[in-house]
XYZ file of C-alpha atoms in Angstrom:
679
model
C -0.233 0.031 0.362
C 1.537 3.291 -0.713
C 2.074 5.684 1.175
C 0.116 9.310 0.638
C 0.532 11.815 2.679
C 2.613 15.313 1.753
C 5.702 16.408 2.605
C 4.590 19.143 5.123
C 2.157 16.017 7.397
C 4.812 15.118 9.743
C 5.236 19.122 10.390
C 1.589 19.681 10.892
C 1.669 16.540 13.356
C 4.518 18.424 15.793
C 4.829 14.738 16.996
C 7.325 12.223 16.803
C 4.588 9.350 17.486
C 1.457 10.299 15.784
C 4.086 10.238 12.988
C 3.900 6.703 13.520
C 0.524 6.450 13.601
C -0.546 7.638 10.778
C 2.701 5.876 8.668
C 0.797 2.380 10.404
C -2.220 3.041 9.704
C -1.757 2.928 6.664
C 0.266 -0.767 6.961
C -2.467 -2.284 9.469
C -5.168 -2.079 8.056
C -6.337 -6.464 8.462
C -5.865 -8.265 11.876
C -1.878 -8.057 12.950
C -0.641 -11.182 13.769
C 1.710 -10.049 16.783
C 0.115 -11.173 19.493
C 1.084 -11.009 23.308
C -1.241 -13.166 24.802
C -1.081 -16.109 27.048
C 0.803 -19.335 26.281
C 2.183 -22.587 27.878
C 5.467 -21.801 27.646
C 8.053 -19.774 28.241
C 11.210 -19.402 25.838
C 14.390 -18.884 27.845
C 17.426 -18.532 25.370
C 17.798 -18.567 22.067
C 20.906 -20.032 20.215
C 20.280 -18.282 16.722
C 22.840 -19.019 13.296
C 21.564 -16.949 10.636
C 23.075 -16.677 7.095
C 21.782 -13.942 4.825
C 22.174 -13.548 1.445
C 21.838 -10.093 0.518
C 21.711 -9.898 -3.503
C 18.713 -12.564 -3.976
C 17.318 -11.455 -0.071
C 17.702 -15.073 1.523
C 17.496 -15.954 5.101
C 19.005 -19.236 6.603
C 18.265 -20.129 9.889
C 19.173 -22.606 12.614
C 17.412 -21.552 15.985
C 17.716 -24.008 19.369
C 14.963 -22.752 21.366
C 15.547 -23.157 25.189
C 11.352 -23.473 26.943
C 10.275 -23.955 30.108
C 6.596 -25.099 30.734
C 4.087 -22.483 32.799
C 1.760 -26.523 32.527
C 1.911 -29.353 31.766
C 2.725 -29.315 27.970
C 1.374 -31.134 24.785
C 1.693 -28.548 22.038
C 4.291 -26.011 21.176
C 2.621 -22.920 19.853
C 5.580 -20.220 18.320
C 5.326 -17.447 16.367
C 7.110 -17.607 13.032
C 7.236 -14.791 9.361
C 5.600 -16.706 6.720
C 8.038 -16.041 4.653
C 10.276 -18.559 6.515
C 9.534 -22.370 6.196
C 10.427 -24.883 8.531
C 12.810 -27.589 6.466
C 13.923 -29.133 9.878
C 11.988 -29.889 13.674
C 13.855 -31.793 15.943
C 13.203 -32.115 19.978
C 15.765 -32.337 22.968
C 16.478 -35.771 21.362
C 17.236 -35.173 17.746
C 13.636 -36.398 17.175
C 11.735 -35.045 14.599
C 8.669 -32.474 14.819
C 5.857 -32.101 12.797
C 4.758 -27.901 12.504
C 1.437 -26.946 11.058
C 1.148 -23.691 10.162
C -1.882 -20.963 10.722
C -0.696 -18.038 8.429
C -3.548 -15.726 9.032
C -1.934 -15.546 12.397
C 1.551 -16.062 11.354
C 2.411 -19.512 13.675
C 3.579 -23.068 13.645
C 2.142 -25.102 16.035
C 3.455 -28.747 16.572
C 2.565 -32.236 19.297
C 5.876 -33.141 21.496
C 6.970 -36.260 20.986
C 6.485 -36.533 24.946
C 4.717 -34.699 27.313
C 6.175 -32.082 29.189
C 5.477 -31.531 33.254
C 5.036 -27.920 34.684
C 7.895 -26.339 35.553
C 10.178 -28.937 33.535
C 12.319 -27.517 30.812
C 13.813 -28.521 27.210
C 14.497 -27.743 23.838
C 13.491 -27.484 20.157
C 15.305 -26.896 17.011
C 14.320 -24.920 14.259
C 15.836 -24.718 10.878
C 14.675 -22.945 8.319
C 15.270 -20.443 5.344
C 13.021 -17.864 2.655
C 13.112 -14.941 1.264
C 12.316 -11.760 2.803
C 12.217 -8.807 -0.496
C 8.433 -7.582 0.183
C 5.644 -6.824 3.426
C 3.284 -9.503 1.551
C 3.772 -11.995 4.198
C 4.659 -9.988 7.115
C 3.491 -9.909 10.675
C 2.047 -6.790 10.107
C 0.083 -6.535 6.698
C 1.462 -3.594 4.656
C 4.464 -3.502 6.884
C 8.130 -4.443 6.267
C 9.346 -5.598 9.437
C 12.644 -7.947 8.302
C 14.277 -7.030 5.299
C 17.396 -8.981 3.562
C 18.849 -6.266 0.403
C 22.154 -5.290 0.108
C 22.331 -1.514 1.288
C 20.936 -2.581 4.229
C 18.978 -5.874 5.622
C 17.173 -5.598 9.007
C 15.789 -8.150 11.251
C 13.672 -6.987 13.757
C 12.075 -8.666 16.093
C 8.500 -7.798 15.221
C 9.278 -9.108 11.531
C 9.396 -12.752 13.061
C 11.871 -13.328 11.437
C 13.180 -16.149 15.015
C 10.619 -17.830 16.588
C 8.725 -16.500 19.360
C 6.375 -16.795 22.528
C 4.738 -14.638 24.284
C 5.629 -10.958 22.158
C 6.997 -8.251 23.935
C 6.366 -10.244 27.096
C 8.752 -13.062 27.557
C 11.855 -11.231 28.620
C 14.638 -14.333 27.233
C 18.584 -14.580 26.767
C 20.044 -14.778 23.520
C 23.755 -15.864 21.682
C 23.046 -14.517 17.961
C 25.754 -15.096 15.088
C 25.236 -13.628 11.692
C 26.847 -14.458 8.712
C 27.142 -11.906 6.000
C 29.327 -10.924 2.700
C 32.244 -9.681 4.431
C 31.760 -6.047 3.673
C 28.486 -5.988 5.656
C 28.874 -4.913 9.199
C 26.436 -6.395 11.501
C 24.797 -4.642 14.380
C 22.983 -6.755 17.130
C 22.056 -6.803 21.061
C 25.887 -7.200 22.757
C 28.900 -7.405 23.154
C 30.220 -8.570 19.976
C 33.934 -10.348 19.792
C 36.343 -9.714 16.591
C 34.188 -10.692 13.508
C 35.345 -14.196 12.214
C 35.360 -15.491 8.651
C 33.021 -18.114 7.318
C 35.348 -21.268 8.051
C 35.924 -19.814 11.888
C 32.733 -19.696 12.204
C 30.108 -22.088 14.640
C 30.788 -26.359 13.513
C 26.934 -26.513 14.334
C 25.932 -23.847 11.586
C 24.614 -24.515 7.540
C 27.647 -24.329 5.962
C 27.667 -21.159 4.341
C 27.116 -20.360 0.371
C 28.763 -16.708 0.814
C 32.610 -16.926 -0.632
C 33.496 -14.073 1.145
C 31.478 -13.870 4.701
C 32.298 -12.415 7.611
C 30.431 -13.817 11.076
C 28.902 -11.919 13.476
C 28.214 -13.069 17.231
C 26.296 -11.334 19.571
C 25.436 -12.188 23.368
C 22.723 -11.000 25.898
C 22.723 -13.045 28.747
C 20.274 -11.091 31.134
C 16.586 -11.338 30.116
C 14.744 -8.697 28.042
C 14.581 -7.808 23.983
C 18.012 -8.578 21.972
C 16.241 -10.051 18.888
C 16.566 -7.692 15.967
C 19.272 -7.487 13.813
C 20.225 -4.320 11.664
C 23.673 -5.229 8.556
C 24.448 -2.657 5.911
C 27.721 -0.646 5.001
C 27.386 1.682 7.473
C 29.901 5.343 8.515
C 30.840 3.942 11.983
C 30.874 7.303 14.926
C 32.263 6.307 18.149
C 31.885 8.787 21.306
C 33.505 7.825 24.846
C 31.723 10.318 27.146
C 30.272 10.676 30.629
C 31.216 6.465 30.868
C 28.898 5.521 27.669
C 30.137 3.873 25.010
C 28.591 5.594 22.161
C 28.717 4.259 18.166
C 26.843 6.297 15.258
C 26.280 3.653 12.465
C 25.121 6.796 9.415
C 24.654 5.529 5.787
C 27.433 7.238 4.257
C 25.993 10.491 2.026
C 25.024 11.101 5.912
C 28.361 10.781 7.652
C 28.423 14.460 8.255
C 25.964 14.203 10.356
C 27.467 11.551 12.652
C 28.840 13.390 15.022
C 26.412 15.616 16.033
C 23.949 13.331 16.871
C 26.195 10.971 18.959
C 27.266 13.887 20.906
C 22.997 14.472 21.047
C 22.355 11.160 21.668
C 24.859 11.534 24.665
C 23.572 13.983 25.717
C 19.998 12.560 26.202
C 21.444 9.100 27.621
C 23.122 10.994 30.270
C 19.673 12.844 31.530
C 17.823 9.504 31.570
C 20.696 8.551 34.237
C 19.982 11.462 36.523
C 16.167 10.617 36.208
C 15.964 7.006 36.305
C 19.102 5.567 37.872
C 21.747 3.015 35.662
C 20.726 1.842 32.229
C 21.053 -1.820 31.343
C 24.631 -0.997 29.825
C 26.949 1.224 29.145
C 26.790 1.493 25.680
C 24.571 3.033 22.854
C 24.440 2.114 19.042
C 22.519 4.571 16.548
C 21.714 3.615 13.603
C 20.073 3.913 10.391
C 17.025 2.304 9.089
C 15.213 2.199 5.999
C 12.804 4.725 4.942
C 10.559 1.257 4.055
C 10.147 0.816 7.915
C 8.902 1.616 11.261
C 9.621 5.421 11.730
C 11.663 4.106 15.189
C 13.226 0.386 16.337
C 14.549 -0.103 19.780
C 16.591 -3.147 21.319
C 18.497 -3.938 23.899
C 21.974 -1.243 23.088
C 20.405 -0.298 20.026
C 18.233 3.018 18.616
C 17.522 2.763 15.395
C 15.882 5.718 13.356
C 14.163 6.067 9.362
C 16.594 7.796 7.246
C 14.106 10.367 6.388
C 14.182 11.406 10.772
C 18.495 11.958 10.505
C 18.353 15.494 9.401
C 21.331 18.651 9.342
C 18.075 20.001 12.385
C 19.459 17.125 14.941
C 15.726 15.222 15.043
C 16.440 15.193 19.205
C 12.606 14.726 20.064
C 12.504 10.957 18.542
C 16.501 10.232 19.456
C 15.348 10.490 23.115
C 12.290 8.726 22.441
C 13.822 5.423 21.681
C 16.684 6.270 23.496
C 14.452 6.174 26.294
C 13.223 2.784 25.426
C 16.460 1.620 26.943
C 14.764 2.097 30.579
C 11.809 1.671 28.730
C 11.031 -2.003 27.080
C 14.731 -2.966 27.482
C 14.760 -2.135 31.690
C 11.402 -3.273 32.306
C 9.162 -4.808 30.271
C 4.539 -4.477 30.167
C 4.061 -7.607 32.055
C 1.076 -8.072 29.808
C -0.091 -6.137 26.683
C -2.322 -4.652 28.997
C 0.816 -2.454 30.587
C 1.875 -1.465 27.567
C 2.081 1.894 28.410
C 5.083 0.970 30.868
C 6.997 0.326 28.025
C 5.870 3.317 24.892
C 3.627 5.723 27.060
C 6.648 5.844 29.753
C 9.519 6.748 27.191
C 7.158 9.144 25.405
C 6.644 11.528 28.289
C 10.676 10.932 28.853
C 10.853 12.239 25.497
C 9.193 14.887 26.834
C 10.811 15.137 30.396
C 14.321 15.736 27.856
C 12.626 17.946 25.885
C 11.533 20.808 28.786
C 15.399 20.517 29.857
C 16.107 21.128 26.901
C 13.580 23.353 25.561
C 12.228 24.712 28.461
C 8.704 25.399 29.820
C 7.096 26.296 26.115
C 8.796 23.260 24.412
C 7.252 20.919 26.893
C 3.861 22.741 26.903
C 4.046 21.891 22.482
C 4.669 18.478 23.937
C 1.746 18.282 26.214
C -0.765 19.248 23.324
C 0.952 17.185 21.028
C 0.394 14.335 23.034
C -3.191 15.604 24.283
C -4.199 15.170 20.820
C -3.088 11.619 20.657
C -4.843 10.343 23.771
C -7.757 11.684 22.422
C -7.729 11.267 18.443
C -8.994 7.200 19.382
C -10.036 7.404 22.618
C -13.036 4.452 22.472
C -11.639 2.130 24.304
C -9.544 2.869 28.185
C -6.393 2.119 28.707
C -6.558 -0.927 31.116
C -8.370 -2.421 28.668
C -5.726 -2.015 25.659
C -5.370 -5.546 24.523
C -8.635 -5.838 23.396
C -7.032 -3.546 20.516
C -3.987 -4.922 17.300
C -0.066 -3.540 18.599
C -0.130 -1.824 14.991
C -3.480 0.207 15.301
C -4.153 3.333 15.744
C -6.259 3.227 18.441
C -3.666 0.972 20.528
C -0.193 3.290 19.601
C -2.754 6.507 20.771
C -3.307 4.878 23.906
C -0.584 3.689 24.753
C 2.484 5.759 23.755
C 0.334 9.275 24.506
C -2.968 8.409 27.192
C 0.096 6.744 28.346
C 2.041 9.797 28.774
C -0.506 11.802 29.791
C -1.291 9.732 32.520
C 2.038 10.628 34.094
C 2.333 14.179 33.141
C -0.506 14.806 35.229
C 0.034 12.173 38.015
C 3.304 15.075 38.367
C 0.969 17.585 38.996
C -1.132 15.387 41.453
C 1.373 14.671 43.753
C 4.251 17.057 43.023
C 7.637 17.179 41.380
C 9.282 15.511 43.517
C 7.555 12.709 44.644
C 7.101 11.981 41.092
C 11.047 11.778 40.441
C 11.173 9.309 43.579
C 7.935 7.071 41.740
C 10.219 7.222 38.707
C 13.634 6.533 39.855
C 12.104 3.774 42.412
C 9.972 2.142 39.900
C 13.178 2.236 37.479
C 15.430 0.280 39.971
C 13.285 -2.146 41.765
C 11.777 -3.401 38.880
C 15.103 -3.384 36.472
C 15.388 -6.628 34.595
C 11.931 -7.518 35.291
C 8.391 -6.931 33.749
C 6.062 -5.148 36.004
C 2.162 -3.767 34.783
C -0.318 -1.247 36.471
C -0.427 -2.572 39.896
C 2.699 -2.312 39.988
C 3.412 1.147 39.516
C -0.166 2.222 40.977
C 0.421 0.783 44.281
C 4.612 1.730 44.086
C 3.181 5.917 43.288
C 0.441 5.548 46.547
C 3.443 4.064 48.223
C 6.036 7.227 47.698
C 3.266 9.316 47.871
C 0.994 8.078 50.443
C -1.177 9.039 48.963
C -4.230 5.829 48.612
C -4.719 7.039 44.008
C -7.749 4.740 43.696
C -9.857 7.887 42.103
C -6.495 9.259 39.811
C -6.043 5.742 37.847
C -9.333 4.585 37.859
C -10.342 7.430 36.002
C -7.446 8.244 33.523
C -6.813 4.114 33.200
C -10.408 2.991 33.001
C -12.809 5.605 31.528
C -12.342 7.428 27.775
C -13.601 10.512 28.879
C -11.543 14.065 29.574
C -12.981 17.334 30.744
C -13.601 20.600 28.577
C -13.189 24.019 31.543
C -14.752 26.851 31.665
C -14.805 28.963 34.569
C -17.869 31.327 35.559
C -17.233 34.078 37.680
C -18.081 37.356 39.333
C -15.377 40.025 40.422
C -16.399 42.270 43.767
C -14.450 45.375 44.694
C -13.526 45.449 48.404
C -13.673 48.719 50.825
C -11.154 50.090 52.125
C -8.941 49.893 48.985
C -8.534 45.766 50.152
C -8.357 44.880 46.314
C -11.165 42.570 44.997
C -12.838 38.909 45.888
C -13.326 36.558 42.573
C -16.540 34.067 43.782
C -17.614 31.451 41.107
C -16.794 28.359 39.697
C -14.917 26.263 38.071
C -17.535 24.060 35.454
C -17.206 20.532 33.091
C -19.583 18.393 31.767
C -18.352 14.959 33.906
C -20.150 13.990 36.321
C -18.038 11.278 38.121
C -14.598 13.736 37.016
C -12.242 14.476 40.190
C -8.758 16.180 39.764
C -7.117 18.993 41.769
C -6.887 21.819 39.407
C -4.617 25.839 39.044
C -6.570 28.926 38.393
C -4.432 32.051 37.050
C -6.029 34.325 37.517
C -3.945 38.370 35.364
C -4.800 41.183 37.505
C -2.675 44.537 37.026
C -0.708 43.880 39.740
C 1.425 40.646 40.264
C -0.347 37.238 38.727
C -2.310 34.584 41.445
C -2.664 31.153 40.926
C -4.369 29.040 43.285
C -5.083 25.454 43.411
C -8.534 24.302 43.141
C -9.764 20.690 43.603
C -12.540 20.223 40.875
C -15.176 17.409 42.162
C -17.896 16.416 39.716
C -19.349 19.009 37.211
C -19.902 22.999 39.150
C -16.702 23.341 41.825
C -16.783 26.820 42.994
C -14.195 29.168 44.265
C -13.275 32.516 45.437
C -10.234 34.542 45.079
C -8.761 37.467 46.512
C -6.422 39.773 44.697
C -4.894 43.287 44.935
C -5.359 44.296 41.706
C -8.392 44.172 39.361
C -8.204 40.565 37.511
C -8.280 40.964 34.117
C -7.879 37.536 33.266
C -8.809 34.312 34.644
C -7.941 30.875 33.165
C -8.224 27.554 33.789
C -5.380 25.294 33.673
C -2.927 28.162 31.034
C 0.061 25.268 32.461
C -2.430 21.804 30.724
C -1.356 19.710 33.706
C -5.013 17.567 32.591
C -5.898 16.685 29.321
C -7.961 18.045 28.620
C -11.160 18.121 25.060
C -10.422 21.889 24.076
C -11.343 22.759 21.228
C -7.727 23.182 19.771
C -7.338 19.161 20.924
C -11.499 18.513 19.223
C -9.587 20.321 15.235
C -6.702 18.470 15.209
C -7.879 14.864 16.768
C -10.235 14.912 13.586
C -7.265 16.529 11.343
C -4.949 13.712 12.277
C -8.718 10.786 11.914
C -8.544 11.995 8.645
C -4.998 11.308 8.037
C -5.103 8.183 8.934
C -8.021 7.981 6.821
C -6.187 9.083 3.986
C -3.376 6.654 4.539
C -6.819 3.767 3.918
C -7.534 5.029 1.050
C -10.721 6.471 2.499
C -10.561 10.039 1.275
C -14.549 10.719 1.683
C -14.112 9.584 5.364
C -11.097 11.516 5.551
C -13.546 15.155 4.031
C -15.463 14.397 6.890
C -13.256 14.229 9.327
C -11.356 17.714 8.417
C -15.049 19.423 7.558
C -15.009 18.473 11.386
C -12.395 19.857 12.495
C -13.888 23.212 10.676
C -16.895 23.172 12.977
C -14.588 23.348 15.921
C -12.955 26.264 13.269
C -13.687 27.682 10.484
C -10.864 29.572 9.850
C -8.085 27.231 10.493
C -5.993 26.763 8.082
C -4.581 23.182 8.468
C -7.904 21.995 7.924
C -8.970 23.933 4.405
C -5.210 22.896 3.474
C -5.795 19.179 3.767
C -9.242 19.264 2.110
C -7.017 21.069 -0.760
C -5.170 17.934 -0.617
C -8.069 15.445 -0.779
C -8.966 17.559 -3.621
C -5.729 17.308 -4.805
C -5.599 13.659 -5.213
C -9.056 13.250 -6.621
C -7.652 15.275 -8.860
C -10.500 18.162 -8.669
C -8.230 20.630 -9.023
C -11.112 23.749 -8.778
C -11.861 22.794 -5.819
C -8.626 22.108 -4.322
C -7.268 25.689 -5.117
C -10.516 26.835 -3.594
C -9.740 25.382 -0.011
C -6.140 26.415 -0.900
C -6.795 30.048 -1.217
C -8.851 29.494 2.311
C -6.018 28.775 4.053
C -4.676 31.495 3.214
C -7.593 33.513 3.546
C -7.413 31.092 7.907
C -5.860 32.272 10.488
C -2.566 30.906 9.631
C -1.499 28.218 12.466
C 0.075 26.521 11.471
C 2.731 28.687 10.138
C 3.836 26.636 6.469
C 0.105 25.255 5.331
C 0.976 29.734 3.973
C 4.004 28.709 1.664
C 2.919 25.185 0.752
C -0.112 26.873 -0.623
C 1.067 28.904 -2.571
C 3.201 26.187 -4.073
C 0.147 23.683 -5.121
C -1.749 26.242 -6.113
C 1.315 27.134 -8.763
C 0.962 23.342 -9.016
C -2.572 23.006 -10.074
C -2.076 26.478 -12.858
C 1.277 24.274 -14.238
C -1.256 21.587 -14.404
C -3.486 22.495 -16.282
C -1.989 25.035 -18.458
C -1.067 28.516 -16.885
C 2.520 29.344 -16.145
C 1.692 32.622 -15.659
C -0.034 32.233 -12.894
C 2.126 29.272 -11.965
C 5.481 31.768 -11.291
C 3.072 34.061 -9.421
C 2.526 31.905 -6.444
C 5.970 30.314 -6.771
C 7.510 33.793 -6.431
C 4.530 34.588 -2.936
C 5.626 31.140 -1.465
C 9.447 32.187 -1.773
C 8.314 35.613 -0.386
C 7.420 33.844 2.932
C 10.940 32.850 3.144
C 9.733 29.873 4.930
C 12.130 26.437 4.083
C 9.820 23.780 5.899
C 10.253 20.539 3.935
C 12.159 21.714 1.218
C 9.094 24.429 -0.239
C 11.276 27.019 -1.282
C 13.450 24.914 -2.855
C 10.724 23.122 -4.829
C 9.161 27.143 -5.804
C 12.993 27.567 -6.936
C 12.819 24.802 -8.759
C 9.593 24.750 -10.472
C 10.252 28.061 -11.622
C 13.139 27.109 -13.582
C 10.854 24.104 -14.950
C 7.134 23.767 -15.012
C 5.748 21.149 -12.256
C 4.425 17.528 -14.025
C 2.496 15.333 -12.227
C 3.967 12.124 -12.577
C 1.781 9.062 -13.456
C 0.014 7.094 -11.077
C -0.257 10.448 -8.841
């Protein structure tokens, strides 16, 4: 499925993970096969020998899996990429086993030769091969998660390139030996010994078919999720600073960015050490991924970013989010699928905290707006019921990532900065190298804060609603020049709602603030000020998740962009028109409507909508330059060159080069734009 969002789409989202959501909507039209349902066995260790033949996109592997029965076991089930064919399967006694394939779930199932008693352990050995070239047989329809090719090969844990049980929940150790052509470098989890020639590879490995090869070995001896391998030709940058062994692997055409990304990665890593304590490893490898897979990936000691995200302007938000997974995912992992916010939500708010440290309160405020949009874009299922959703669905990602992050943001406000920092550090320490549940986090937060927080977690994890605050009030002048009294109430429409909210009164003199306990739909307040009140704001610092007009507008636009990715243009128009119902002057909503008409080649309607965008509120700023640029394209396509040049000239006059708009405008000033066939 072709991704069809325009260049400034990511800018409009203003969010690393919201971009992730929109990217994945196109890939998750059908039910993904990834699953973390309860299994009757636990995987303890993998011994994997894999050979990659990039020119033919072929993978050949031999994997020995050590398992422990969680119940009396006579049948075993593993997930394995549908593109991989098992050629041989044996038990610990080298007796053959007969696997059955379920392609819908990407699983293999087989009966054991003899029953395995509860708590008993055994091994299974899989030999398999296959071609990993397209997304046709991916565990997630339309999304490449495992690929073997001459430029870059990537075998992500989510690509199920080895037999997996208890995806994302079952922690394991591993030894992975990867044989590749000699000119390639392999990145994996664990400190690898020097690369060896193929002849020095372990004798149990199938004989290599690569004439000139190297074998890279990676050993990870602490249970986690070390199942990601990336191989290719890279320019390597090393930085040993603050006790961190950092390496950055970029393609040769981006080698000039290596030093800056290395420096930024060290800063983010060091910041998280101060927040959460020691990481599971002091080594970190930042790796460039191709653009045809997920925007980011992580594994022990690995933080991978898509090529499009690695630009001259360092994407420190996306990088910090990915690095934070060394604590939330690698070290502390969710006990079950419904606890997944401990992984993605914690990393998302770690990103927000790092942005706050780097860009101040303004940076955090912008992050909170982004997270609020994500939290409410698909607010139909409570976070505590996230296990009912598919991993790569926008609903699941929205809940566990952005609503999860907003819960931490609000917890910080409820318990205070000191207790919040202690909660996070104690949680990271107590559950380092372990799985943890939402209840574990709730109990620890209550223990540290000394407060019963059942109401807080119930409200935000078991509910799908968010309030919209309003203030009604009357101002009274006090006698004898004593100032003013404001008597009023904070109102909202959720009867069971409870949350402390900050009330700010701007006066002729100093600004007054008061913390109000909002309980129910109508919460009275009385505040005295010396100066005359000029403006009253409820929750001005956005400490509470609220369904404001701005959030409603942006949520509709996010949903509309998601529908575009799925090819539902009429549904997208409906969502964009909902945004206009909130703000009829929204430049962004008009711009998105214009995009849909442009895709449909309805040039007159598209031009009208771009004009409406130019006459709108100008938010975000880039809508101006891109509306002029797109109008220029329309005039070129319809044979009106003079008018096209005029639009390109106006685009250049904005001096806004968002996503290369000025570069494109100058190019089309010289040569008319021609629409590609099929676009």
